[in-house]
Short mmCIF file of C-alpha atoms in Angstrom, two decimals:
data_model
loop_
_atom_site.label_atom_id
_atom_site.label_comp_id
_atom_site.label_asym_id
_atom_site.label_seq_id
_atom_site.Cartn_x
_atom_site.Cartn_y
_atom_site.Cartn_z
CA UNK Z 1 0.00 0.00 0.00
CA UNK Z 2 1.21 3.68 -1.25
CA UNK Z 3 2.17 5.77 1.86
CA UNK Z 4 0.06 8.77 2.25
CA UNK Z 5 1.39 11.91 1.04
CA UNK Z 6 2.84 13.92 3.25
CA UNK Z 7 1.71 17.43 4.52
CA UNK Z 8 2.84 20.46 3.15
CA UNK Z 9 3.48 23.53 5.09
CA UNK Z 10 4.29 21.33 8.56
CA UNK Z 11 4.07 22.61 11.87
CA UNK Z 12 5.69 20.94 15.12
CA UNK Z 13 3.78 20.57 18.43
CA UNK Z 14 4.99 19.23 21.59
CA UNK Z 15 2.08 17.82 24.15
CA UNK Z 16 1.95 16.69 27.44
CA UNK Z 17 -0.39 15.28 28.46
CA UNK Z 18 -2.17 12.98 31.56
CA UNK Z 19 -0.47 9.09 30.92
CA UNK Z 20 -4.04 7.83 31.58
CA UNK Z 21 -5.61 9.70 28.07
CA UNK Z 22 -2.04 9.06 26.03
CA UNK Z 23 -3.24 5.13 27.04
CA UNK Z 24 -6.37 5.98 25.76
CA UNK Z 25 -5.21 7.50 22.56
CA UNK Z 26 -2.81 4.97 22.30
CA UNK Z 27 -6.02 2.59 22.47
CA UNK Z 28 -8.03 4.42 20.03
CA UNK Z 29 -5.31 4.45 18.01
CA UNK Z 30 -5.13 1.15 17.43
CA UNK Z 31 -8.53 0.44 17.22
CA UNK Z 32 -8.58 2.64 14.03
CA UNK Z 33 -5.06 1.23 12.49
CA UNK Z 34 -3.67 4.84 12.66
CA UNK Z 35 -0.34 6.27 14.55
CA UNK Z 36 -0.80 8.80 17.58
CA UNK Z 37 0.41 11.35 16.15
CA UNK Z 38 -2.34 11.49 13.49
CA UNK Z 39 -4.82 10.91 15.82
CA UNK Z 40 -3.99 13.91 18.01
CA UNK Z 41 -3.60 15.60 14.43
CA UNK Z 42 -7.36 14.45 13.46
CA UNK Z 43 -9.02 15.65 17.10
CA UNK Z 44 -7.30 19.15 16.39
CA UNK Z 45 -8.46 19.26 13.14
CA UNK Z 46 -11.61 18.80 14.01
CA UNK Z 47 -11.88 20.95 16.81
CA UNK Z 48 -10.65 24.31 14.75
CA UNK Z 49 -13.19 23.35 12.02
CA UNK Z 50 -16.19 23.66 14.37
CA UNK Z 51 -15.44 25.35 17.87
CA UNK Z 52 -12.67 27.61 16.65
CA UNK Z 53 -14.69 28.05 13.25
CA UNK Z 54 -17.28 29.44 15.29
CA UNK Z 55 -16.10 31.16 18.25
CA UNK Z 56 -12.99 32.84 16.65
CA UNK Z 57 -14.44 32.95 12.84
CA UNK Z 58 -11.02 31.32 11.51
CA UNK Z 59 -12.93 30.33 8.35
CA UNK Z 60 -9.31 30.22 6.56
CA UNK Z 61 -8.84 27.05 8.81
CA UNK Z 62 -11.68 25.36 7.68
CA UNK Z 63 -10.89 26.29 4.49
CA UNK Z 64 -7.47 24.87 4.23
CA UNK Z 65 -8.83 21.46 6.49
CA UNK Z 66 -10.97 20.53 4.11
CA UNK Z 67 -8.39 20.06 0.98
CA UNK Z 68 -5.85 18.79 3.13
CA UNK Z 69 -3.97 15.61 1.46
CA UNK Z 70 -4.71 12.93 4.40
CA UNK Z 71 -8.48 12.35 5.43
CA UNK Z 72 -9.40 13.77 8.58
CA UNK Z 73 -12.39 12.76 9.93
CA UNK Z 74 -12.24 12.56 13.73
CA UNK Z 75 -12.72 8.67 14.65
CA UNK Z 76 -16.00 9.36 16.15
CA UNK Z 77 -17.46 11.43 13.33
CA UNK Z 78 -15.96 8.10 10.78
CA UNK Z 79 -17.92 5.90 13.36
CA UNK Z 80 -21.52 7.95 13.00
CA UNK Z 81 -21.38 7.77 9.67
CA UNK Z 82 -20.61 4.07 9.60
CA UNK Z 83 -23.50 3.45 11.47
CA UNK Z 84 -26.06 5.56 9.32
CA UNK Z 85 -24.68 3.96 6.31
CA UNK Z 86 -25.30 0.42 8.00
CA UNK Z 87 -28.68 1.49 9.31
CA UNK Z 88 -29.86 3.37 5.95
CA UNK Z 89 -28.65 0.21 3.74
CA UNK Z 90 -30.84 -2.47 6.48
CA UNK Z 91 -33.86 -0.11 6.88
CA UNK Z 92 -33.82 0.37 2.61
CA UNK Z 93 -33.46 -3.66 2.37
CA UNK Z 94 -36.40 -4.02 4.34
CA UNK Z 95 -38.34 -1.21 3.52
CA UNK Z 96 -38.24 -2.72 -0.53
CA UNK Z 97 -39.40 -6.19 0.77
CA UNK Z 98 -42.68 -4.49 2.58
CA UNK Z 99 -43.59 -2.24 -0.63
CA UNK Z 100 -43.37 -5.55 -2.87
CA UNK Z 101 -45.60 -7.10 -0.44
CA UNK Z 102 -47.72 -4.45 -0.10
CA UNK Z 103 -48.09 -3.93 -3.62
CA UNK Z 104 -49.48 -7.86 -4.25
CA UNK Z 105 -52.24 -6.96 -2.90
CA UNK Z 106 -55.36 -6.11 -4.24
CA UNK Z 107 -57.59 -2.99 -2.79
CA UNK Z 108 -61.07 -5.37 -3.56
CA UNK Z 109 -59.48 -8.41 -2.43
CA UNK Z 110 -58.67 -7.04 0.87
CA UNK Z 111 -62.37 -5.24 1.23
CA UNK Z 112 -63.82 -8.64 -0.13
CA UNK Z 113 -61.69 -9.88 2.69
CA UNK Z 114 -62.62 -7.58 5.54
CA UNK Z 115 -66.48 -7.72 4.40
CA UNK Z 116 -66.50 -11.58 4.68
CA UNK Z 117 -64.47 -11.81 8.25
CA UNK Z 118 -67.05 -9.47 9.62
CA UNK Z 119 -70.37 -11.03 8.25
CA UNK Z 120 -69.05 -14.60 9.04
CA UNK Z 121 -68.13 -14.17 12.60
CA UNK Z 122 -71.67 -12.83 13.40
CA UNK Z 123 -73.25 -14.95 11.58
CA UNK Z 124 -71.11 -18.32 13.30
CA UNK Z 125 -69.97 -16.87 16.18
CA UNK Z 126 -72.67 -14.24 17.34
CA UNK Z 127 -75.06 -16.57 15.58
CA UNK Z 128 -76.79 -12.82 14.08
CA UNK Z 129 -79.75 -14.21 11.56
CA UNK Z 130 -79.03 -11.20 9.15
CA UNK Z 131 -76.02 -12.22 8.69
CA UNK Z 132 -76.50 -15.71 8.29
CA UNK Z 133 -78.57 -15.06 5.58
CA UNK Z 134 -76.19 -12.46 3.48
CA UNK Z 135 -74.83 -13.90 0.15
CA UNK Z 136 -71.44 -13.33 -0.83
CA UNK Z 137 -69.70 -13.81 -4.43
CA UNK Z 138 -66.07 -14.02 -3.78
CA UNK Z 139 -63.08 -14.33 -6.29
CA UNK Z 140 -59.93 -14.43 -4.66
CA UNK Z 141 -57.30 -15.65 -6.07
CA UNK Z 142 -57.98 -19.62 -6.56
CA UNK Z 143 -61.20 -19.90 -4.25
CA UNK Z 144 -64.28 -19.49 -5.48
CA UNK Z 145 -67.39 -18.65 -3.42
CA UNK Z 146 -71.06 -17.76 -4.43
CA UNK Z 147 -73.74 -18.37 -1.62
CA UNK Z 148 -75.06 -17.93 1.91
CA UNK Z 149 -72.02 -16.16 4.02
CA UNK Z 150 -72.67 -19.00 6.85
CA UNK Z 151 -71.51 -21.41 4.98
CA UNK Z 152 -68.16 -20.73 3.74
CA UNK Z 153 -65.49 -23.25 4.85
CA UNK Z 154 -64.06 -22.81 8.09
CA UNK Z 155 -60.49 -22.88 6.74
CA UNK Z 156 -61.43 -20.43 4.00
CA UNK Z 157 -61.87 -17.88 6.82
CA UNK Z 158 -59.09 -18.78 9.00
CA UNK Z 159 -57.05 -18.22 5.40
CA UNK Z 160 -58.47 -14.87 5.34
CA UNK Z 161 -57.88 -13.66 9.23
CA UNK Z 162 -54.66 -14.98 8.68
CA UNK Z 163 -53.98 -12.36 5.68
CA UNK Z 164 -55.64 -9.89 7.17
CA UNK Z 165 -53.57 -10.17 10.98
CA UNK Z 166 -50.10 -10.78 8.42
CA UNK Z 167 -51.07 -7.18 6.82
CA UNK Z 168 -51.75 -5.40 9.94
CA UNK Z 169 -47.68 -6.85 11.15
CA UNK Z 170 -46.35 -6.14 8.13
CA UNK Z 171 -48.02 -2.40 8.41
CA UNK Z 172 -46.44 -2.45 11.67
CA UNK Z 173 -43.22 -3.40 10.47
CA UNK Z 174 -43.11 -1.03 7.93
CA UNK Z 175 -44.35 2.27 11.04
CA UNK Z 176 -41.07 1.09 13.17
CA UNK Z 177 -39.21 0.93 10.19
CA UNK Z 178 -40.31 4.32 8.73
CA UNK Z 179 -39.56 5.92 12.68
CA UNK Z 180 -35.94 4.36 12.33
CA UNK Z 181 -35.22 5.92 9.25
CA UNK Z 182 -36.28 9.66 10.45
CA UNK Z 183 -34.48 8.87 13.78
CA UNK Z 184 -31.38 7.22 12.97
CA UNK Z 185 -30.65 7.90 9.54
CA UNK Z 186 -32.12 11.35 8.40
CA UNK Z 187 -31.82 13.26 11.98
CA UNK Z 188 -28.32 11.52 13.12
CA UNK Z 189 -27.09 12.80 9.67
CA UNK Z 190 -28.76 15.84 9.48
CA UNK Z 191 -27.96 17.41 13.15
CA UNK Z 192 -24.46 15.12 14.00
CA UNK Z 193 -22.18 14.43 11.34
CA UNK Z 194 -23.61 16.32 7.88
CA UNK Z 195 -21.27 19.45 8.84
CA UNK Z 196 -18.56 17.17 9.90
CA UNK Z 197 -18.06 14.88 6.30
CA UNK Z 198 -16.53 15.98 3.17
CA UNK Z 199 -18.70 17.52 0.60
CA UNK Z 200 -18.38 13.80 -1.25
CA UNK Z 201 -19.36 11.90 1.02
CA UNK Z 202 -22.26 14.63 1.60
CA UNK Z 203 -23.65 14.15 -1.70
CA UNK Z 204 -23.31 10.76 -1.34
CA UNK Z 205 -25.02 9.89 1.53
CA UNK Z 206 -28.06 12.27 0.69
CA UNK Z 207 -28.47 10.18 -2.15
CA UNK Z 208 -29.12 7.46 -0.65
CA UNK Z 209 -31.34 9.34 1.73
CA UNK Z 210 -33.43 10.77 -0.87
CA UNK Z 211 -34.24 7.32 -2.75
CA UNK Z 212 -35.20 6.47 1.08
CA UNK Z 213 -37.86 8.81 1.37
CA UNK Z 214 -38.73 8.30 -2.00
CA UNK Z 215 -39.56 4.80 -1.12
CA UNK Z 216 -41.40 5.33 1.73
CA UNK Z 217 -43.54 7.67 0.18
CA UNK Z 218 -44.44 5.57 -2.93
CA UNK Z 219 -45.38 2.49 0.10
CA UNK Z 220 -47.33 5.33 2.30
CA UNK Z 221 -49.39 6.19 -1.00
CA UNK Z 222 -49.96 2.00 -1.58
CA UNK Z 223 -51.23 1.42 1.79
CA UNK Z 224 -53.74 4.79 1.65
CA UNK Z 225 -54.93 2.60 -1.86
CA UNK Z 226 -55.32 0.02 0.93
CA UNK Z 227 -57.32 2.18 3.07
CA UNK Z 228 -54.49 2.72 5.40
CA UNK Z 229 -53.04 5.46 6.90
CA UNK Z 230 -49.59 4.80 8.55
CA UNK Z 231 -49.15 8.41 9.58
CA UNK Z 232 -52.38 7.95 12.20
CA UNK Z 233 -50.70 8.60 15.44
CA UNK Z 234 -51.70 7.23 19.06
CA UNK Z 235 -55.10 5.56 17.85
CA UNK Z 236 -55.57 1.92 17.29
CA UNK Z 237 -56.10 1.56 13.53
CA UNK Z 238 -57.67 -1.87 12.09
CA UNK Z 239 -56.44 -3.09 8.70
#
């Protein structure tokens, strides 16, 4: 591997510091497969681009940081955006999966669905005469039904709770997920590390948040086709 090039325009520091945080450099250090030295030289770095940026407006310091030859993000700030990439590329993975399976389904299958749970568990379980005596015509998928609601097959309507109580979990997946996203991907980047990251990596990472909200908006607008709304906050919602 090419050694990095080195800086131009060098200055010399000499620190002393407590032994117990040069151990702890020393451990960080090696944790991120760097010397000392350029740790110390990151933390500095880092500290004139924001608190000296700001308190003592040394903009030409933040100017000359940024096209410095060796990368400097401050092992913390590296770690952040680690973890949003990691979180943003599980949350996307899953977030596909749920609009695939949300967009199988079909808005009159799932009323036909709904209509038929409802009128058979009064009519078997609550034993209502009306509804023993409402006709259904159902065509879903390979079952066919045309008669009294009362006397569809028992396992025909345990198929259909089942569908119904899988799309109501997946729905819930797809609310956590959606939360997630906002909290650990678009808020950690947007208020921790988006000032902190090159203006590469910036673009980059945006990106990939943008296609993210893309996606959940093209799922949000499925499941309102569904009769869903996902954004319904602290009230119990039946799908």
């Amino acid at each position: 591997m090419p050694r990095p090039k080195a800086i131009q325009n060098r200055g010399f520091i000499s620190l002393i510091i407590e032994n117990k945080y040069a151990e702890l450099l020393e451990h960080i250090a090696h944790k991120e497969g760097i010397t000392k030295s350029e740790l110390v030289r990151r933390i500095i770095i880092e500290w004139l681009e924001n608190e000296a940026k700001v308190k003592y407006g040394l903009e030409e310091v933040f100017a000359v940081a940024q096209t410095s030859d060796t990368p400097h993000l401050l092992p913390l700030t590296a770690k952040r955006v680690t973890e949003i990439e990691a979180t943003q590329k599980e949350i996307a993975k899953q977030l596909v999966e749920l609009k695939r399976y949300f967009e199988s389904i079909k808005p009159e299958d799932l009323k036909t669905m709904r209509s038929v749970v409802e009128l058979w568990r009064k009519a078997n379980e609550q034993y209502d005469y009306t509804a023993r005596r409402s006709t259904v015509d159902i065509n879903i998928g390979d079952f066919r039904f045309k008669g009294y609601v009362k006397d569809i097959p028992r396992e025909q309507y345990t198929m259909f709770v089942n569908k119904l109580t899988e799309l109501e979990e997946k729905v819930k997946q797809f609310r956590v997920l959606r939360g997630r996203f906002f909290k650990e991907v678009y808020y950690k980047y947007k208020y921790e590390v988006k000032e902190d990251i090159p203006y590469e990596e910036r673009q980059m990472l945006e990106s990939l948040i943008a296609r993210q909200l893309e996606l959940i908006d093209m799922t949000e607008r499925k499941l309102k086709e569904l009769g869903i709304d996902v954004k319904t906050k602290n009230k119990k919602q039946r799908v």
